[in-house]
PDB file of C-alpha atoms in Angstrom:
ATOM      1  CA  UNK J   1     -26.968  10.604  11.892  1.00 52.00           C
ATOM      2  CA  UNK J   2     -30.618  11.165  10.901  1.00 50.00           C
ATOM      3  CA  UNK J   3     -31.918  14.528   9.743  1.00 52.00           C
ATOM      4  CA  UNK J   4     -35.572  15.523   9.951  1.00 52.00           C
ATOM      5  CA  UNK J   5     -37.087  16.389   6.586  1.00 50.00           C
ATOM      6  CA  UNK J   6     -40.816  16.962   6.686  1.00 54.00           C
ATOM      7  CA  UNK J   7     -42.453  13.911   8.201  1.00 53.00           C
ATOM      8  CA  UNK J   8     -39.458  11.611   7.734  1.00 61.00           C
ATOM      9  CA  UNK J   9     -36.063  11.242   9.325  1.00 65.00           C
ATOM     10  CA  UNK J  10     -33.459  10.805   6.606  1.00 61.00           C
ATOM     11  CA  UNK J  11     -29.971   9.333   7.135  1.00 64.00           C
ATOM     12  CA  UNK J  12     -27.014  11.598   6.447  1.00 66.00           C
ATOM     13  CA  UNK J  13     -23.350  10.664   6.318  1.00 69.00           C
ATOM     14  CA  UNK J  14     -21.117  13.016   8.276  1.00 74.00           C
ATOM     15  CA  UNK J  15     -17.386  13.333   8.717  1.00 77.00           C
ATOM     16  CA  UNK J  16     -15.996  12.353  12.125  1.00 74.00           C
ATOM     17  CA  UNK J  17     -14.837  15.990  12.298  1.00 77.00           C
ATOM     18  CA  UNK J  18     -18.102  17.642  11.268  1.00 69.00           C
ATOM     19  CA  UNK J  19     -18.578  19.177  14.723  1.00 67.00           C
ATOM     20  CA  UNK J  20     -15.083  20.606  15.205  1.00 66.00           C
ATOM     21  CA  UNK J  21     -15.023  24.407  15.335  1.00 56.00           C
ATOM     22  CA  UNK J  22     -11.719  24.909  13.538  1.00 52.00           C
ATOM     23  CA  UNK J  23     -11.680  28.706  13.588  1.00 47.00           C
ATOM     24  CA  UNK J  24     -12.149  28.766  17.361  1.00 48.00           C
ATOM     25  CA  UNK J  25      -9.228  26.398  17.848  1.00 49.00           C
ATOM     26  CA  UNK J  26      -6.592  28.143  15.790  1.00 56.00           C
ATOM     27  CA  UNK J  27      -6.036  30.930  13.308  1.00 58.00           C
ATOM     28  CA  UNK J  28      -4.583  30.344   9.841  1.00 57.00           C
ATOM     29  CA  UNK J  29      -1.171  31.853   9.202  1.00 60.00           C
ATOM     30  CA  UNK J  30      -0.392  34.390   6.493  1.00 66.00           C
ATOM     31  CA  UNK J  31       2.769  32.416   5.695  1.00 82.00           C
ATOM     32  CA  UNK J  32       1.942  28.775   6.423  1.00 87.00           C
ATOM     33  CA  UNK J  33       4.610  26.104   6.219  1.00 93.00           C
ATOM     34  CA  UNK J  34       2.172  23.309   7.074  1.00 94.00           C
ATOM     35  CA  UNK J  35      -1.078  22.501   5.289  1.00 93.00           C
ATOM     36  CA  UNK J  36      -3.652  20.212   6.855  1.00 93.00           C
ATOM     37  CA  UNK J  37      -6.832  18.994   5.196  1.00 92.00           C
ATOM     38  CA  UNK J  38      -9.444  16.381   5.935  1.00 92.00           C
ATOM     39  CA  UNK J  39     -10.320  14.426   2.793  1.00 92.00           C
ATOM     40  CA  UNK J  40     -13.945  14.021   3.767  1.00 89.00           C
ATOM     41  CA  UNK J  41     -16.269  11.249   2.750  1.00 90.00           C
ATOM     42  CA  UNK J  42     -13.708   8.968   1.148  1.00 94.00           C
ATOM     43  CA  UNK J  43     -14.646   5.321   0.637  1.00 95.00           C
ATOM     44  CA  UNK J  44     -12.707   2.941   2.906  1.00 97.00           C
ATOM     45  CA  UNK J  45     -12.903  -0.813   2.352  1.00 97.00           C
ATOM     46  CA  UNK J  46     -10.937  -3.662   3.888  1.00 98.00           C
ATOM     47  CA  UNK J  47     -10.181  -6.548   1.528  1.00 98.00           C
ATOM     48  CA  UNK J  48      -8.952  -9.877   2.861  1.00 98.00           C
ATOM     49  CA  UNK J  49      -7.749 -12.820   0.823  1.00 97.00           C
ATOM     50  CA  UNK J  50      -4.859 -15.140   0.043  1.00 97.00           C
ATOM     51  CA  UNK J  51      -1.965 -13.254  -1.557  1.00 96.00           C
ATOM     52  CA  UNK J  52      -0.546 -16.577  -2.745  1.00 96.00           C
ATOM     53  CA  UNK J  53      -3.692 -17.225  -4.796  1.00 96.00           C
ATOM     54  CA  UNK J  54      -2.994 -15.928  -8.299  1.00 95.00           C
ATOM     55  CA  UNK J  55      -6.705 -15.800  -9.176  1.00 95.00           C
ATOM     56  CA  UNK J  56      -7.456 -13.645  -6.144  1.00 97.00           C
ATOM     57  CA  UNK J  57      -4.588 -11.243  -6.858  1.00 97.00           C
ATOM     58  CA  UNK J  58      -5.375 -10.924 -10.573  1.00 96.00           C
ATOM     59  CA  UNK J  59      -9.108 -10.585  -9.897  1.00 97.00           C
ATOM     60  CA  UNK J  60      -8.524  -7.746  -7.445  1.00 97.00           C
ATOM     61  CA  UNK J  61      -6.233  -6.013  -9.932  1.00 97.00           C
ATOM     62  CA  UNK J  62      -8.846  -6.320 -12.674  1.00 97.00           C
ATOM     63  CA  UNK J  63     -11.425  -4.580 -10.483  1.00 97.00           C
ATOM     64  CA  UNK J  64      -9.184  -1.934  -8.955  1.00 97.00           C
ATOM     65  CA  UNK J  65      -7.092  -1.155 -12.009  1.00 96.00           C
ATOM     66  CA  UNK J  66      -3.976  -1.478  -9.882  1.00 96.00           C
ATOM     67  CA  UNK J  67      -2.135  -4.421  -8.362  1.00 97.00           C
ATOM     68  CA  UNK J  68      -2.361  -5.144  -4.653  1.00 98.00           C
ATOM     69  CA  UNK J  69       0.840  -4.177  -2.796  1.00 98.00           C
ATOM     70  CA  UNK J  70       2.362  -7.463  -1.650  1.00 97.00           C
ATOM     71  CA  UNK J  71       5.470  -6.119   0.098  1.00 97.00           C
ATOM     72  CA  UNK J  72       4.870  -5.395   3.805  1.00 97.00           C
ATOM     73  CA  UNK J  73       4.459  -1.729   4.682  1.00 97.00           C
ATOM     74  CA  UNK J  74       3.937  -0.500   1.116  1.00 98.00           C
ATOM     75  CA  UNK J  75       1.132   1.175  -0.803  1.00 98.00           C
ATOM     76  CA  UNK J  76       0.105   1.852  -4.384  1.00 98.00           C
ATOM     77  CA  UNK J  77      -2.057   4.528  -5.949  1.00 96.00           C
ATOM     78  CA  UNK J  78      -3.678   5.423  -9.252  1.00 95.00           C
ATOM     79  CA  UNK J  79      -5.968   8.304 -10.206  1.00 92.00           C
ATOM     80  CA  UNK J  80      -8.973   6.783  -8.465  1.00 92.00           C
ATOM     81  CA  UNK J  81      -7.700   4.610  -5.607  1.00 96.00           C
ATOM     82  CA  UNK J  82      -5.127   4.179  -2.883  1.00 97.00           C
ATOM     83  CA  UNK J  83      -4.352   0.681  -1.608  1.00 98.00           C
ATOM     84  CA  UNK J  84      -2.480   0.187   1.681  1.00 98.00           C
ATOM     85  CA  UNK J  85      -0.852  -3.093   2.706  1.00 98.00           C
ATOM     86  CA  UNK J  86      -2.189  -3.996   6.161  1.00 97.00           C
ATOM     87  CA  UNK J  87      -1.029  -7.565   6.754  1.00 97.00           C
ATOM     88  CA  UNK J  88      -0.097 -10.592   4.610  1.00 97.00           C
ATOM     89  CA  UNK J  89      -3.788 -11.198   3.836  1.00 97.00           C
ATOM     90  CA  UNK J  90      -5.335  -7.746   4.271  1.00 98.00           C
ATOM     91  CA  UNK J  91      -5.454  -4.460   2.332  1.00 98.00           C
ATOM     92  CA  UNK J  92      -7.158  -1.119   2.860  1.00 98.00           C
ATOM     93  CA  UNK J  93      -8.706   0.347  -0.293  1.00 98.00           C
ATOM     94  CA  UNK J  94      -9.462   4.082  -0.278  1.00 97.00           C
ATOM     95  CA  UNK J  95     -11.549   5.500  -3.100  1.00 95.00           C
ATOM     96  CA  UNK J  96     -13.404   8.663  -3.948  1.00 91.00           C
ATOM     97  CA  UNK J  97     -16.608   9.562  -2.087  1.00 88.00           C
ATOM     98  CA  UNK J  98     -19.642   7.422  -2.912  1.00 86.00           C
ATOM     99  CA  UNK J  99     -17.509   4.665  -4.483  1.00 90.00           C
ATOM    100  CA  UNK J 100     -17.704   2.163  -1.632  1.00 93.00           C
ATOM    101  CA  UNK J 101     -20.784   0.310  -2.870  1.00 94.00           C
ATOM    102  CA  UNK J 102     -19.604   0.058  -6.474  1.00 95.00           C
ATOM    103  CA  UNK J 103     -16.116  -1.134  -5.468  1.00 96.00           C
ATOM    104  CA  UNK J 104     -17.493  -3.708  -3.041  1.00 96.00           C
ATOM    105  CA  UNK J 105     -20.039  -4.957  -5.578  1.00 96.00           C
ATOM    106  CA  UNK J 106     -17.412  -5.317  -8.300  1.00 97.00           C
ATOM    107  CA  UNK J 107     -15.044  -7.204  -5.993  1.00 97.00           C
ATOM    108  CA  UNK J 108     -17.790  -9.608  -4.944  1.00 96.00           C
ATOM    109  CA  UNK J 109     -18.728 -10.219  -8.575  1.00 96.00           C
ATOM    110  CA  UNK J 110     -15.175 -10.835  -9.796  1.00 95.00           C
ATOM    111  CA  UNK J 111     -13.574 -12.674  -6.875  1.00 96.00           C
ATOM    112  CA  UNK J 112     -14.297 -16.252  -5.884  1.00 90.00           C
ATOM    113  CA  UNK J 113     -13.244 -18.631  -3.174  1.00 89.00           C
ATOM    114  CA  UNK J 114     -12.306 -17.484   0.311  1.00 94.00           C
ATOM    115  CA  UNK J 115     -12.211 -13.675   0.618  1.00 97.00           C
ATOM    116  CA  UNK J 116     -13.920 -10.878   2.546  1.00 97.00           C
ATOM    117  CA  UNK J 117     -14.785  -7.251   1.784  1.00 97.00           C
ATOM    118  CA  UNK J 118     -15.878  -4.876   4.549  1.00 97.00           C
ATOM    119  CA  UNK J 119     -16.948  -1.244   4.229  1.00 96.00           C
ATOM    120  CA  UNK J 120     -15.333   0.696   7.100  1.00 96.00           C
ATOM    121  CA  UNK J 121     -15.930   4.174   5.663  1.00 94.00           C
ATOM    122  CA  UNK J 122     -17.913   5.345   8.674  1.00 91.00           C
ATOM    123  CA  UNK J 123     -15.259   4.318  11.166  1.00 93.00           C
ATOM    124  CA  UNK J 124     -12.320   6.451  10.076  1.00 94.00           C
ATOM    125  CA  UNK J 125     -11.248   9.482   8.080  1.00 95.00           C
ATOM    126  CA  UNK J 126      -8.264  10.521   5.969  1.00 96.00           C
ATOM    127  CA  UNK J 127      -6.179  13.621   6.708  1.00 96.00           C
ATOM    128  CA  UNK J 128      -3.505  15.123   4.474  1.00 96.00           C
ATOM    129  CA  UNK J 129      -0.482  16.868   6.023  1.00 97.00           C
ATOM    130  CA  UNK J 130       2.014  18.677   3.807  1.00 97.00           C
ATOM    131  CA  UNK J 131       4.448  21.580   3.673  1.00 96.00           C
ATOM    132  CA  UNK J 132       8.076  22.281   4.492  1.00 96.00           C
ATOM    133  CA  UNK J 133       7.524  21.635   8.213  1.00 96.00           C
ATOM    134  CA  UNK J 134       5.131  18.692   7.942  1.00 97.00           C
ATOM    135  CA  UNK J 135       7.833  16.237   8.964  1.00 97.00           C
ATOM    136  CA  UNK J 136       8.640  18.349  12.029  1.00 96.00           C
ATOM    137  CA  UNK J 137       4.995  18.180  13.101  1.00 96.00           C
ATOM    138  CA  UNK J 138       5.155  14.389  12.909  1.00 97.00           C
ATOM    139  CA  UNK J 139       8.378  14.320  14.920  1.00 96.00           C
ATOM    140  CA  UNK J 140       6.494  16.046  17.741  1.00 94.00           C
ATOM    141  CA  UNK J 141       3.669  13.528  17.560  1.00 96.00           C
ATOM    142  CA  UNK J 142       5.139  10.040  17.105  1.00 96.00           C
ATOM    143  CA  UNK J 143       8.216   8.118  18.170  1.00 95.00           C
ATOM    144  CA  UNK J 144       8.442   6.510  14.710  1.00 96.00           C
ATOM    145  CA  UNK J 145      11.419   7.659  12.615  1.00 97.00           C
ATOM    146  CA  UNK J 146       9.826   9.657   9.782  1.00 97.00           C
ATOM    147  CA  UNK J 147      13.075  10.711   8.098  1.00 96.00           C
ATOM    148  CA  UNK J 148      12.780   9.963   4.392  1.00 96.00           C
ATOM    149  CA  UNK J 149      15.734   7.547   4.512  1.00 96.00           C
ATOM    150  CA  UNK J 150      13.774   5.357   6.908  1.00 97.00           C
ATOM    151  CA  UNK J 151      10.265   6.290   5.797  1.00 98.00           C
ATOM    152  CA  UNK J 152      10.311   6.612   1.978  1.00 98.00           C
ATOM    153  CA  UNK J 153       7.477   7.641  -0.322  1.00 98.00           C
ATOM    154  CA  UNK J 154       4.575   5.142  -0.378  1.00 98.00           C
ATOM    155  CA  UNK J 155       5.633   3.420   2.832  1.00 98.00           C
ATOM    156  CA  UNK J 156       2.782   2.774   5.296  1.00 98.00           C
ATOM    157  CA  UNK J 157       3.038   2.145   9.032  1.00 97.00           C
ATOM    158  CA  UNK J 158       0.646   1.787  11.913  1.00 96.00           C
ATOM    159  CA  UNK J 159       2.152   3.692  14.810  1.00 96.00           C
ATOM    160  CA  UNK J 160       1.419   5.373  18.108  1.00 96.00           C
ATOM    161  CA  UNK J 161       0.563   9.028  17.659  1.00 96.00           C
ATOM    162  CA  UNK J 162      -0.185  11.564  20.393  1.00 94.00           C
ATOM    163  CA  UNK J 163      -1.163   8.804  22.855  1.00 90.00           C
ATOM    164  CA  UNK J 164      -3.449   7.310  20.216  1.00 94.00           C
ATOM    165  CA  UNK J 165      -2.762   5.411  16.997  1.00 95.00           C
ATOM    166  CA  UNK J 166      -2.830   6.220  13.287  1.00 97.00           C
ATOM    167  CA  UNK J 167      -1.918   4.685   9.984  1.00 97.00           C
ATOM    168  CA  UNK J 168       0.695   6.911   8.426  1.00 98.00           C
ATOM    169  CA  UNK J 169       1.708   7.020   4.767  1.00 98.00           C
ATOM    170  CA  UNK J 170       4.305   9.171   3.051  1.00 98.00           C
ATOM    171  CA  UNK J 171       3.032  10.506  -0.288  1.00 97.00           C
ATOM    172  CA  UNK J 172       5.835  12.958  -1.093  1.00 97.00           C
ATOM    173  CA  UNK J 173       9.066  14.393   0.259  1.00 96.00           C
ATOM    174  CA  UNK J 174       7.078  16.613   2.625  1.00 95.00           C
ATOM    175  CA  UNK J 175       3.593  15.161   2.229  1.00 97.00           C
ATOM    176  CA  UNK J 176       1.793  12.574   4.340  1.00 98.00           C
ATOM    177  CA  UNK J 177      -1.583  10.929   4.858  1.00 98.00           C
ATOM    178  CA  UNK J 178      -2.969   9.915   8.233  1.00 98.00           C
ATOM    179  CA  UNK J 179      -5.920   7.610   8.795  1.00 97.00           C
ATOM    180  CA  UNK J 180      -7.688   8.547  12.016  1.00 96.00           C
ATOM    181  CA  UNK J 181     -10.166   6.304  13.776  1.00 94.00           C
ATOM    182  CA  UNK J 182     -13.520   7.974  14.264  1.00 92.00           C
ATOM    183  CA  UNK J 183     -13.455   7.848  18.060  1.00 92.00           C
ATOM    184  CA  UNK J 184     -10.088   9.649  18.193  1.00 93.00           C
ATOM    185  CA  UNK J 185     -10.486  11.916  15.160  1.00 92.00           C
ATOM    186  CA  UNK J 186     -11.396  15.159  16.936  1.00 90.00           C
ATOM    187  CA  UNK J 187      -8.657  14.693  19.550  1.00 92.00           C
ATOM    188  CA  UNK J 188      -6.009  14.014  16.890  1.00 94.00           C
ATOM    189  CA  UNK J 189      -7.217  16.864  14.663  1.00 91.00           C
ATOM    190  CA  UNK J 190      -6.895  19.315  17.566  1.00 89.00           C
ATOM    191  CA  UNK J 191      -3.490  17.856  18.424  1.00 92.00           C
ATOM    192  CA  UNK J 192      -2.301  18.414  14.853  1.00 92.00           C
ATOM    193  CA  UNK J 193      -3.568  21.988  14.746  1.00 88.00           C
ATOM    194  CA  UNK J 194      -1.783  22.752  18.010  1.00 89.00           C
ATOM    195  CA  UNK J 195       1.421  21.035  16.864  1.00 92.00           C
ATOM    196  CA  UNK J 196       1.356  23.077  13.636  1.00 89.00           C
ATOM    197  CA  UNK J 197       0.966  26.479  15.285  1.00 88.00           C
ATOM    198  CA  UNK J 198       4.643  27.339  15.670  1.00 90.00           C
ATOM    199  CA  UNK J 199       5.244  26.682  11.973  1.00 91.00           C
ATOM    200  CA  UNK J 200       2.239  28.542  10.583  1.00 88.00           C
ATOM    201  CA  UNK J 201      -0.711  26.478   9.421  1.00 87.00           C
ATOM    202  CA  UNK J 202      -3.312  26.564   6.676  1.00 85.00           C
ATOM    203  CA  UNK J 203      -6.228  24.192   7.126  1.00 78.00           C
ATOM    204  CA  UNK J 204      -9.279  23.071   5.222  1.00 71.00           C
ATOM    205  CA  UNK J 205     -12.144  20.739   6.047  1.00 62.00           C
TER     206      UNK J 205
END
């Protein structure tokens, strides 16, 4: 989006949910058992390369400070980054706001051979869902079995969700992250708020 400032129109990055009137949609509970928060402005990059190439794997680890998850459906995290396994040759890197350019530049400088890095920050957003009834909210929204025996901490899946699709990651016993595509973000956010109502919800954007 461009914002008028004097004689010039200046670009401005906005969350996919910047226009959602949260207070008009729902009221926060005095005793919430579900917490929902959009982690706005995070850096999202897709890295593709050959996981069998030791130089590629070690080069990515040197830049990211954490090894790429090589087991299907897993993720890793350090203080600065989350890395989701996407496919045998693809990973999603999520960093703090304004890090996308520096991460991409460092990867391009340190990696060689056949690889690709794409900034997809503007096309999706990250939502955190936690609390004692967070799992129950997910059970109302997806057919995927989210019981911790089947869906342990740090597992990642792409699954249908409220007639749309999300990437879902478990970060704790009752804590989850959802990656929402920009075009479905407002619909899924409103779905989540509605699904949380019976449990009491606290939200932040």
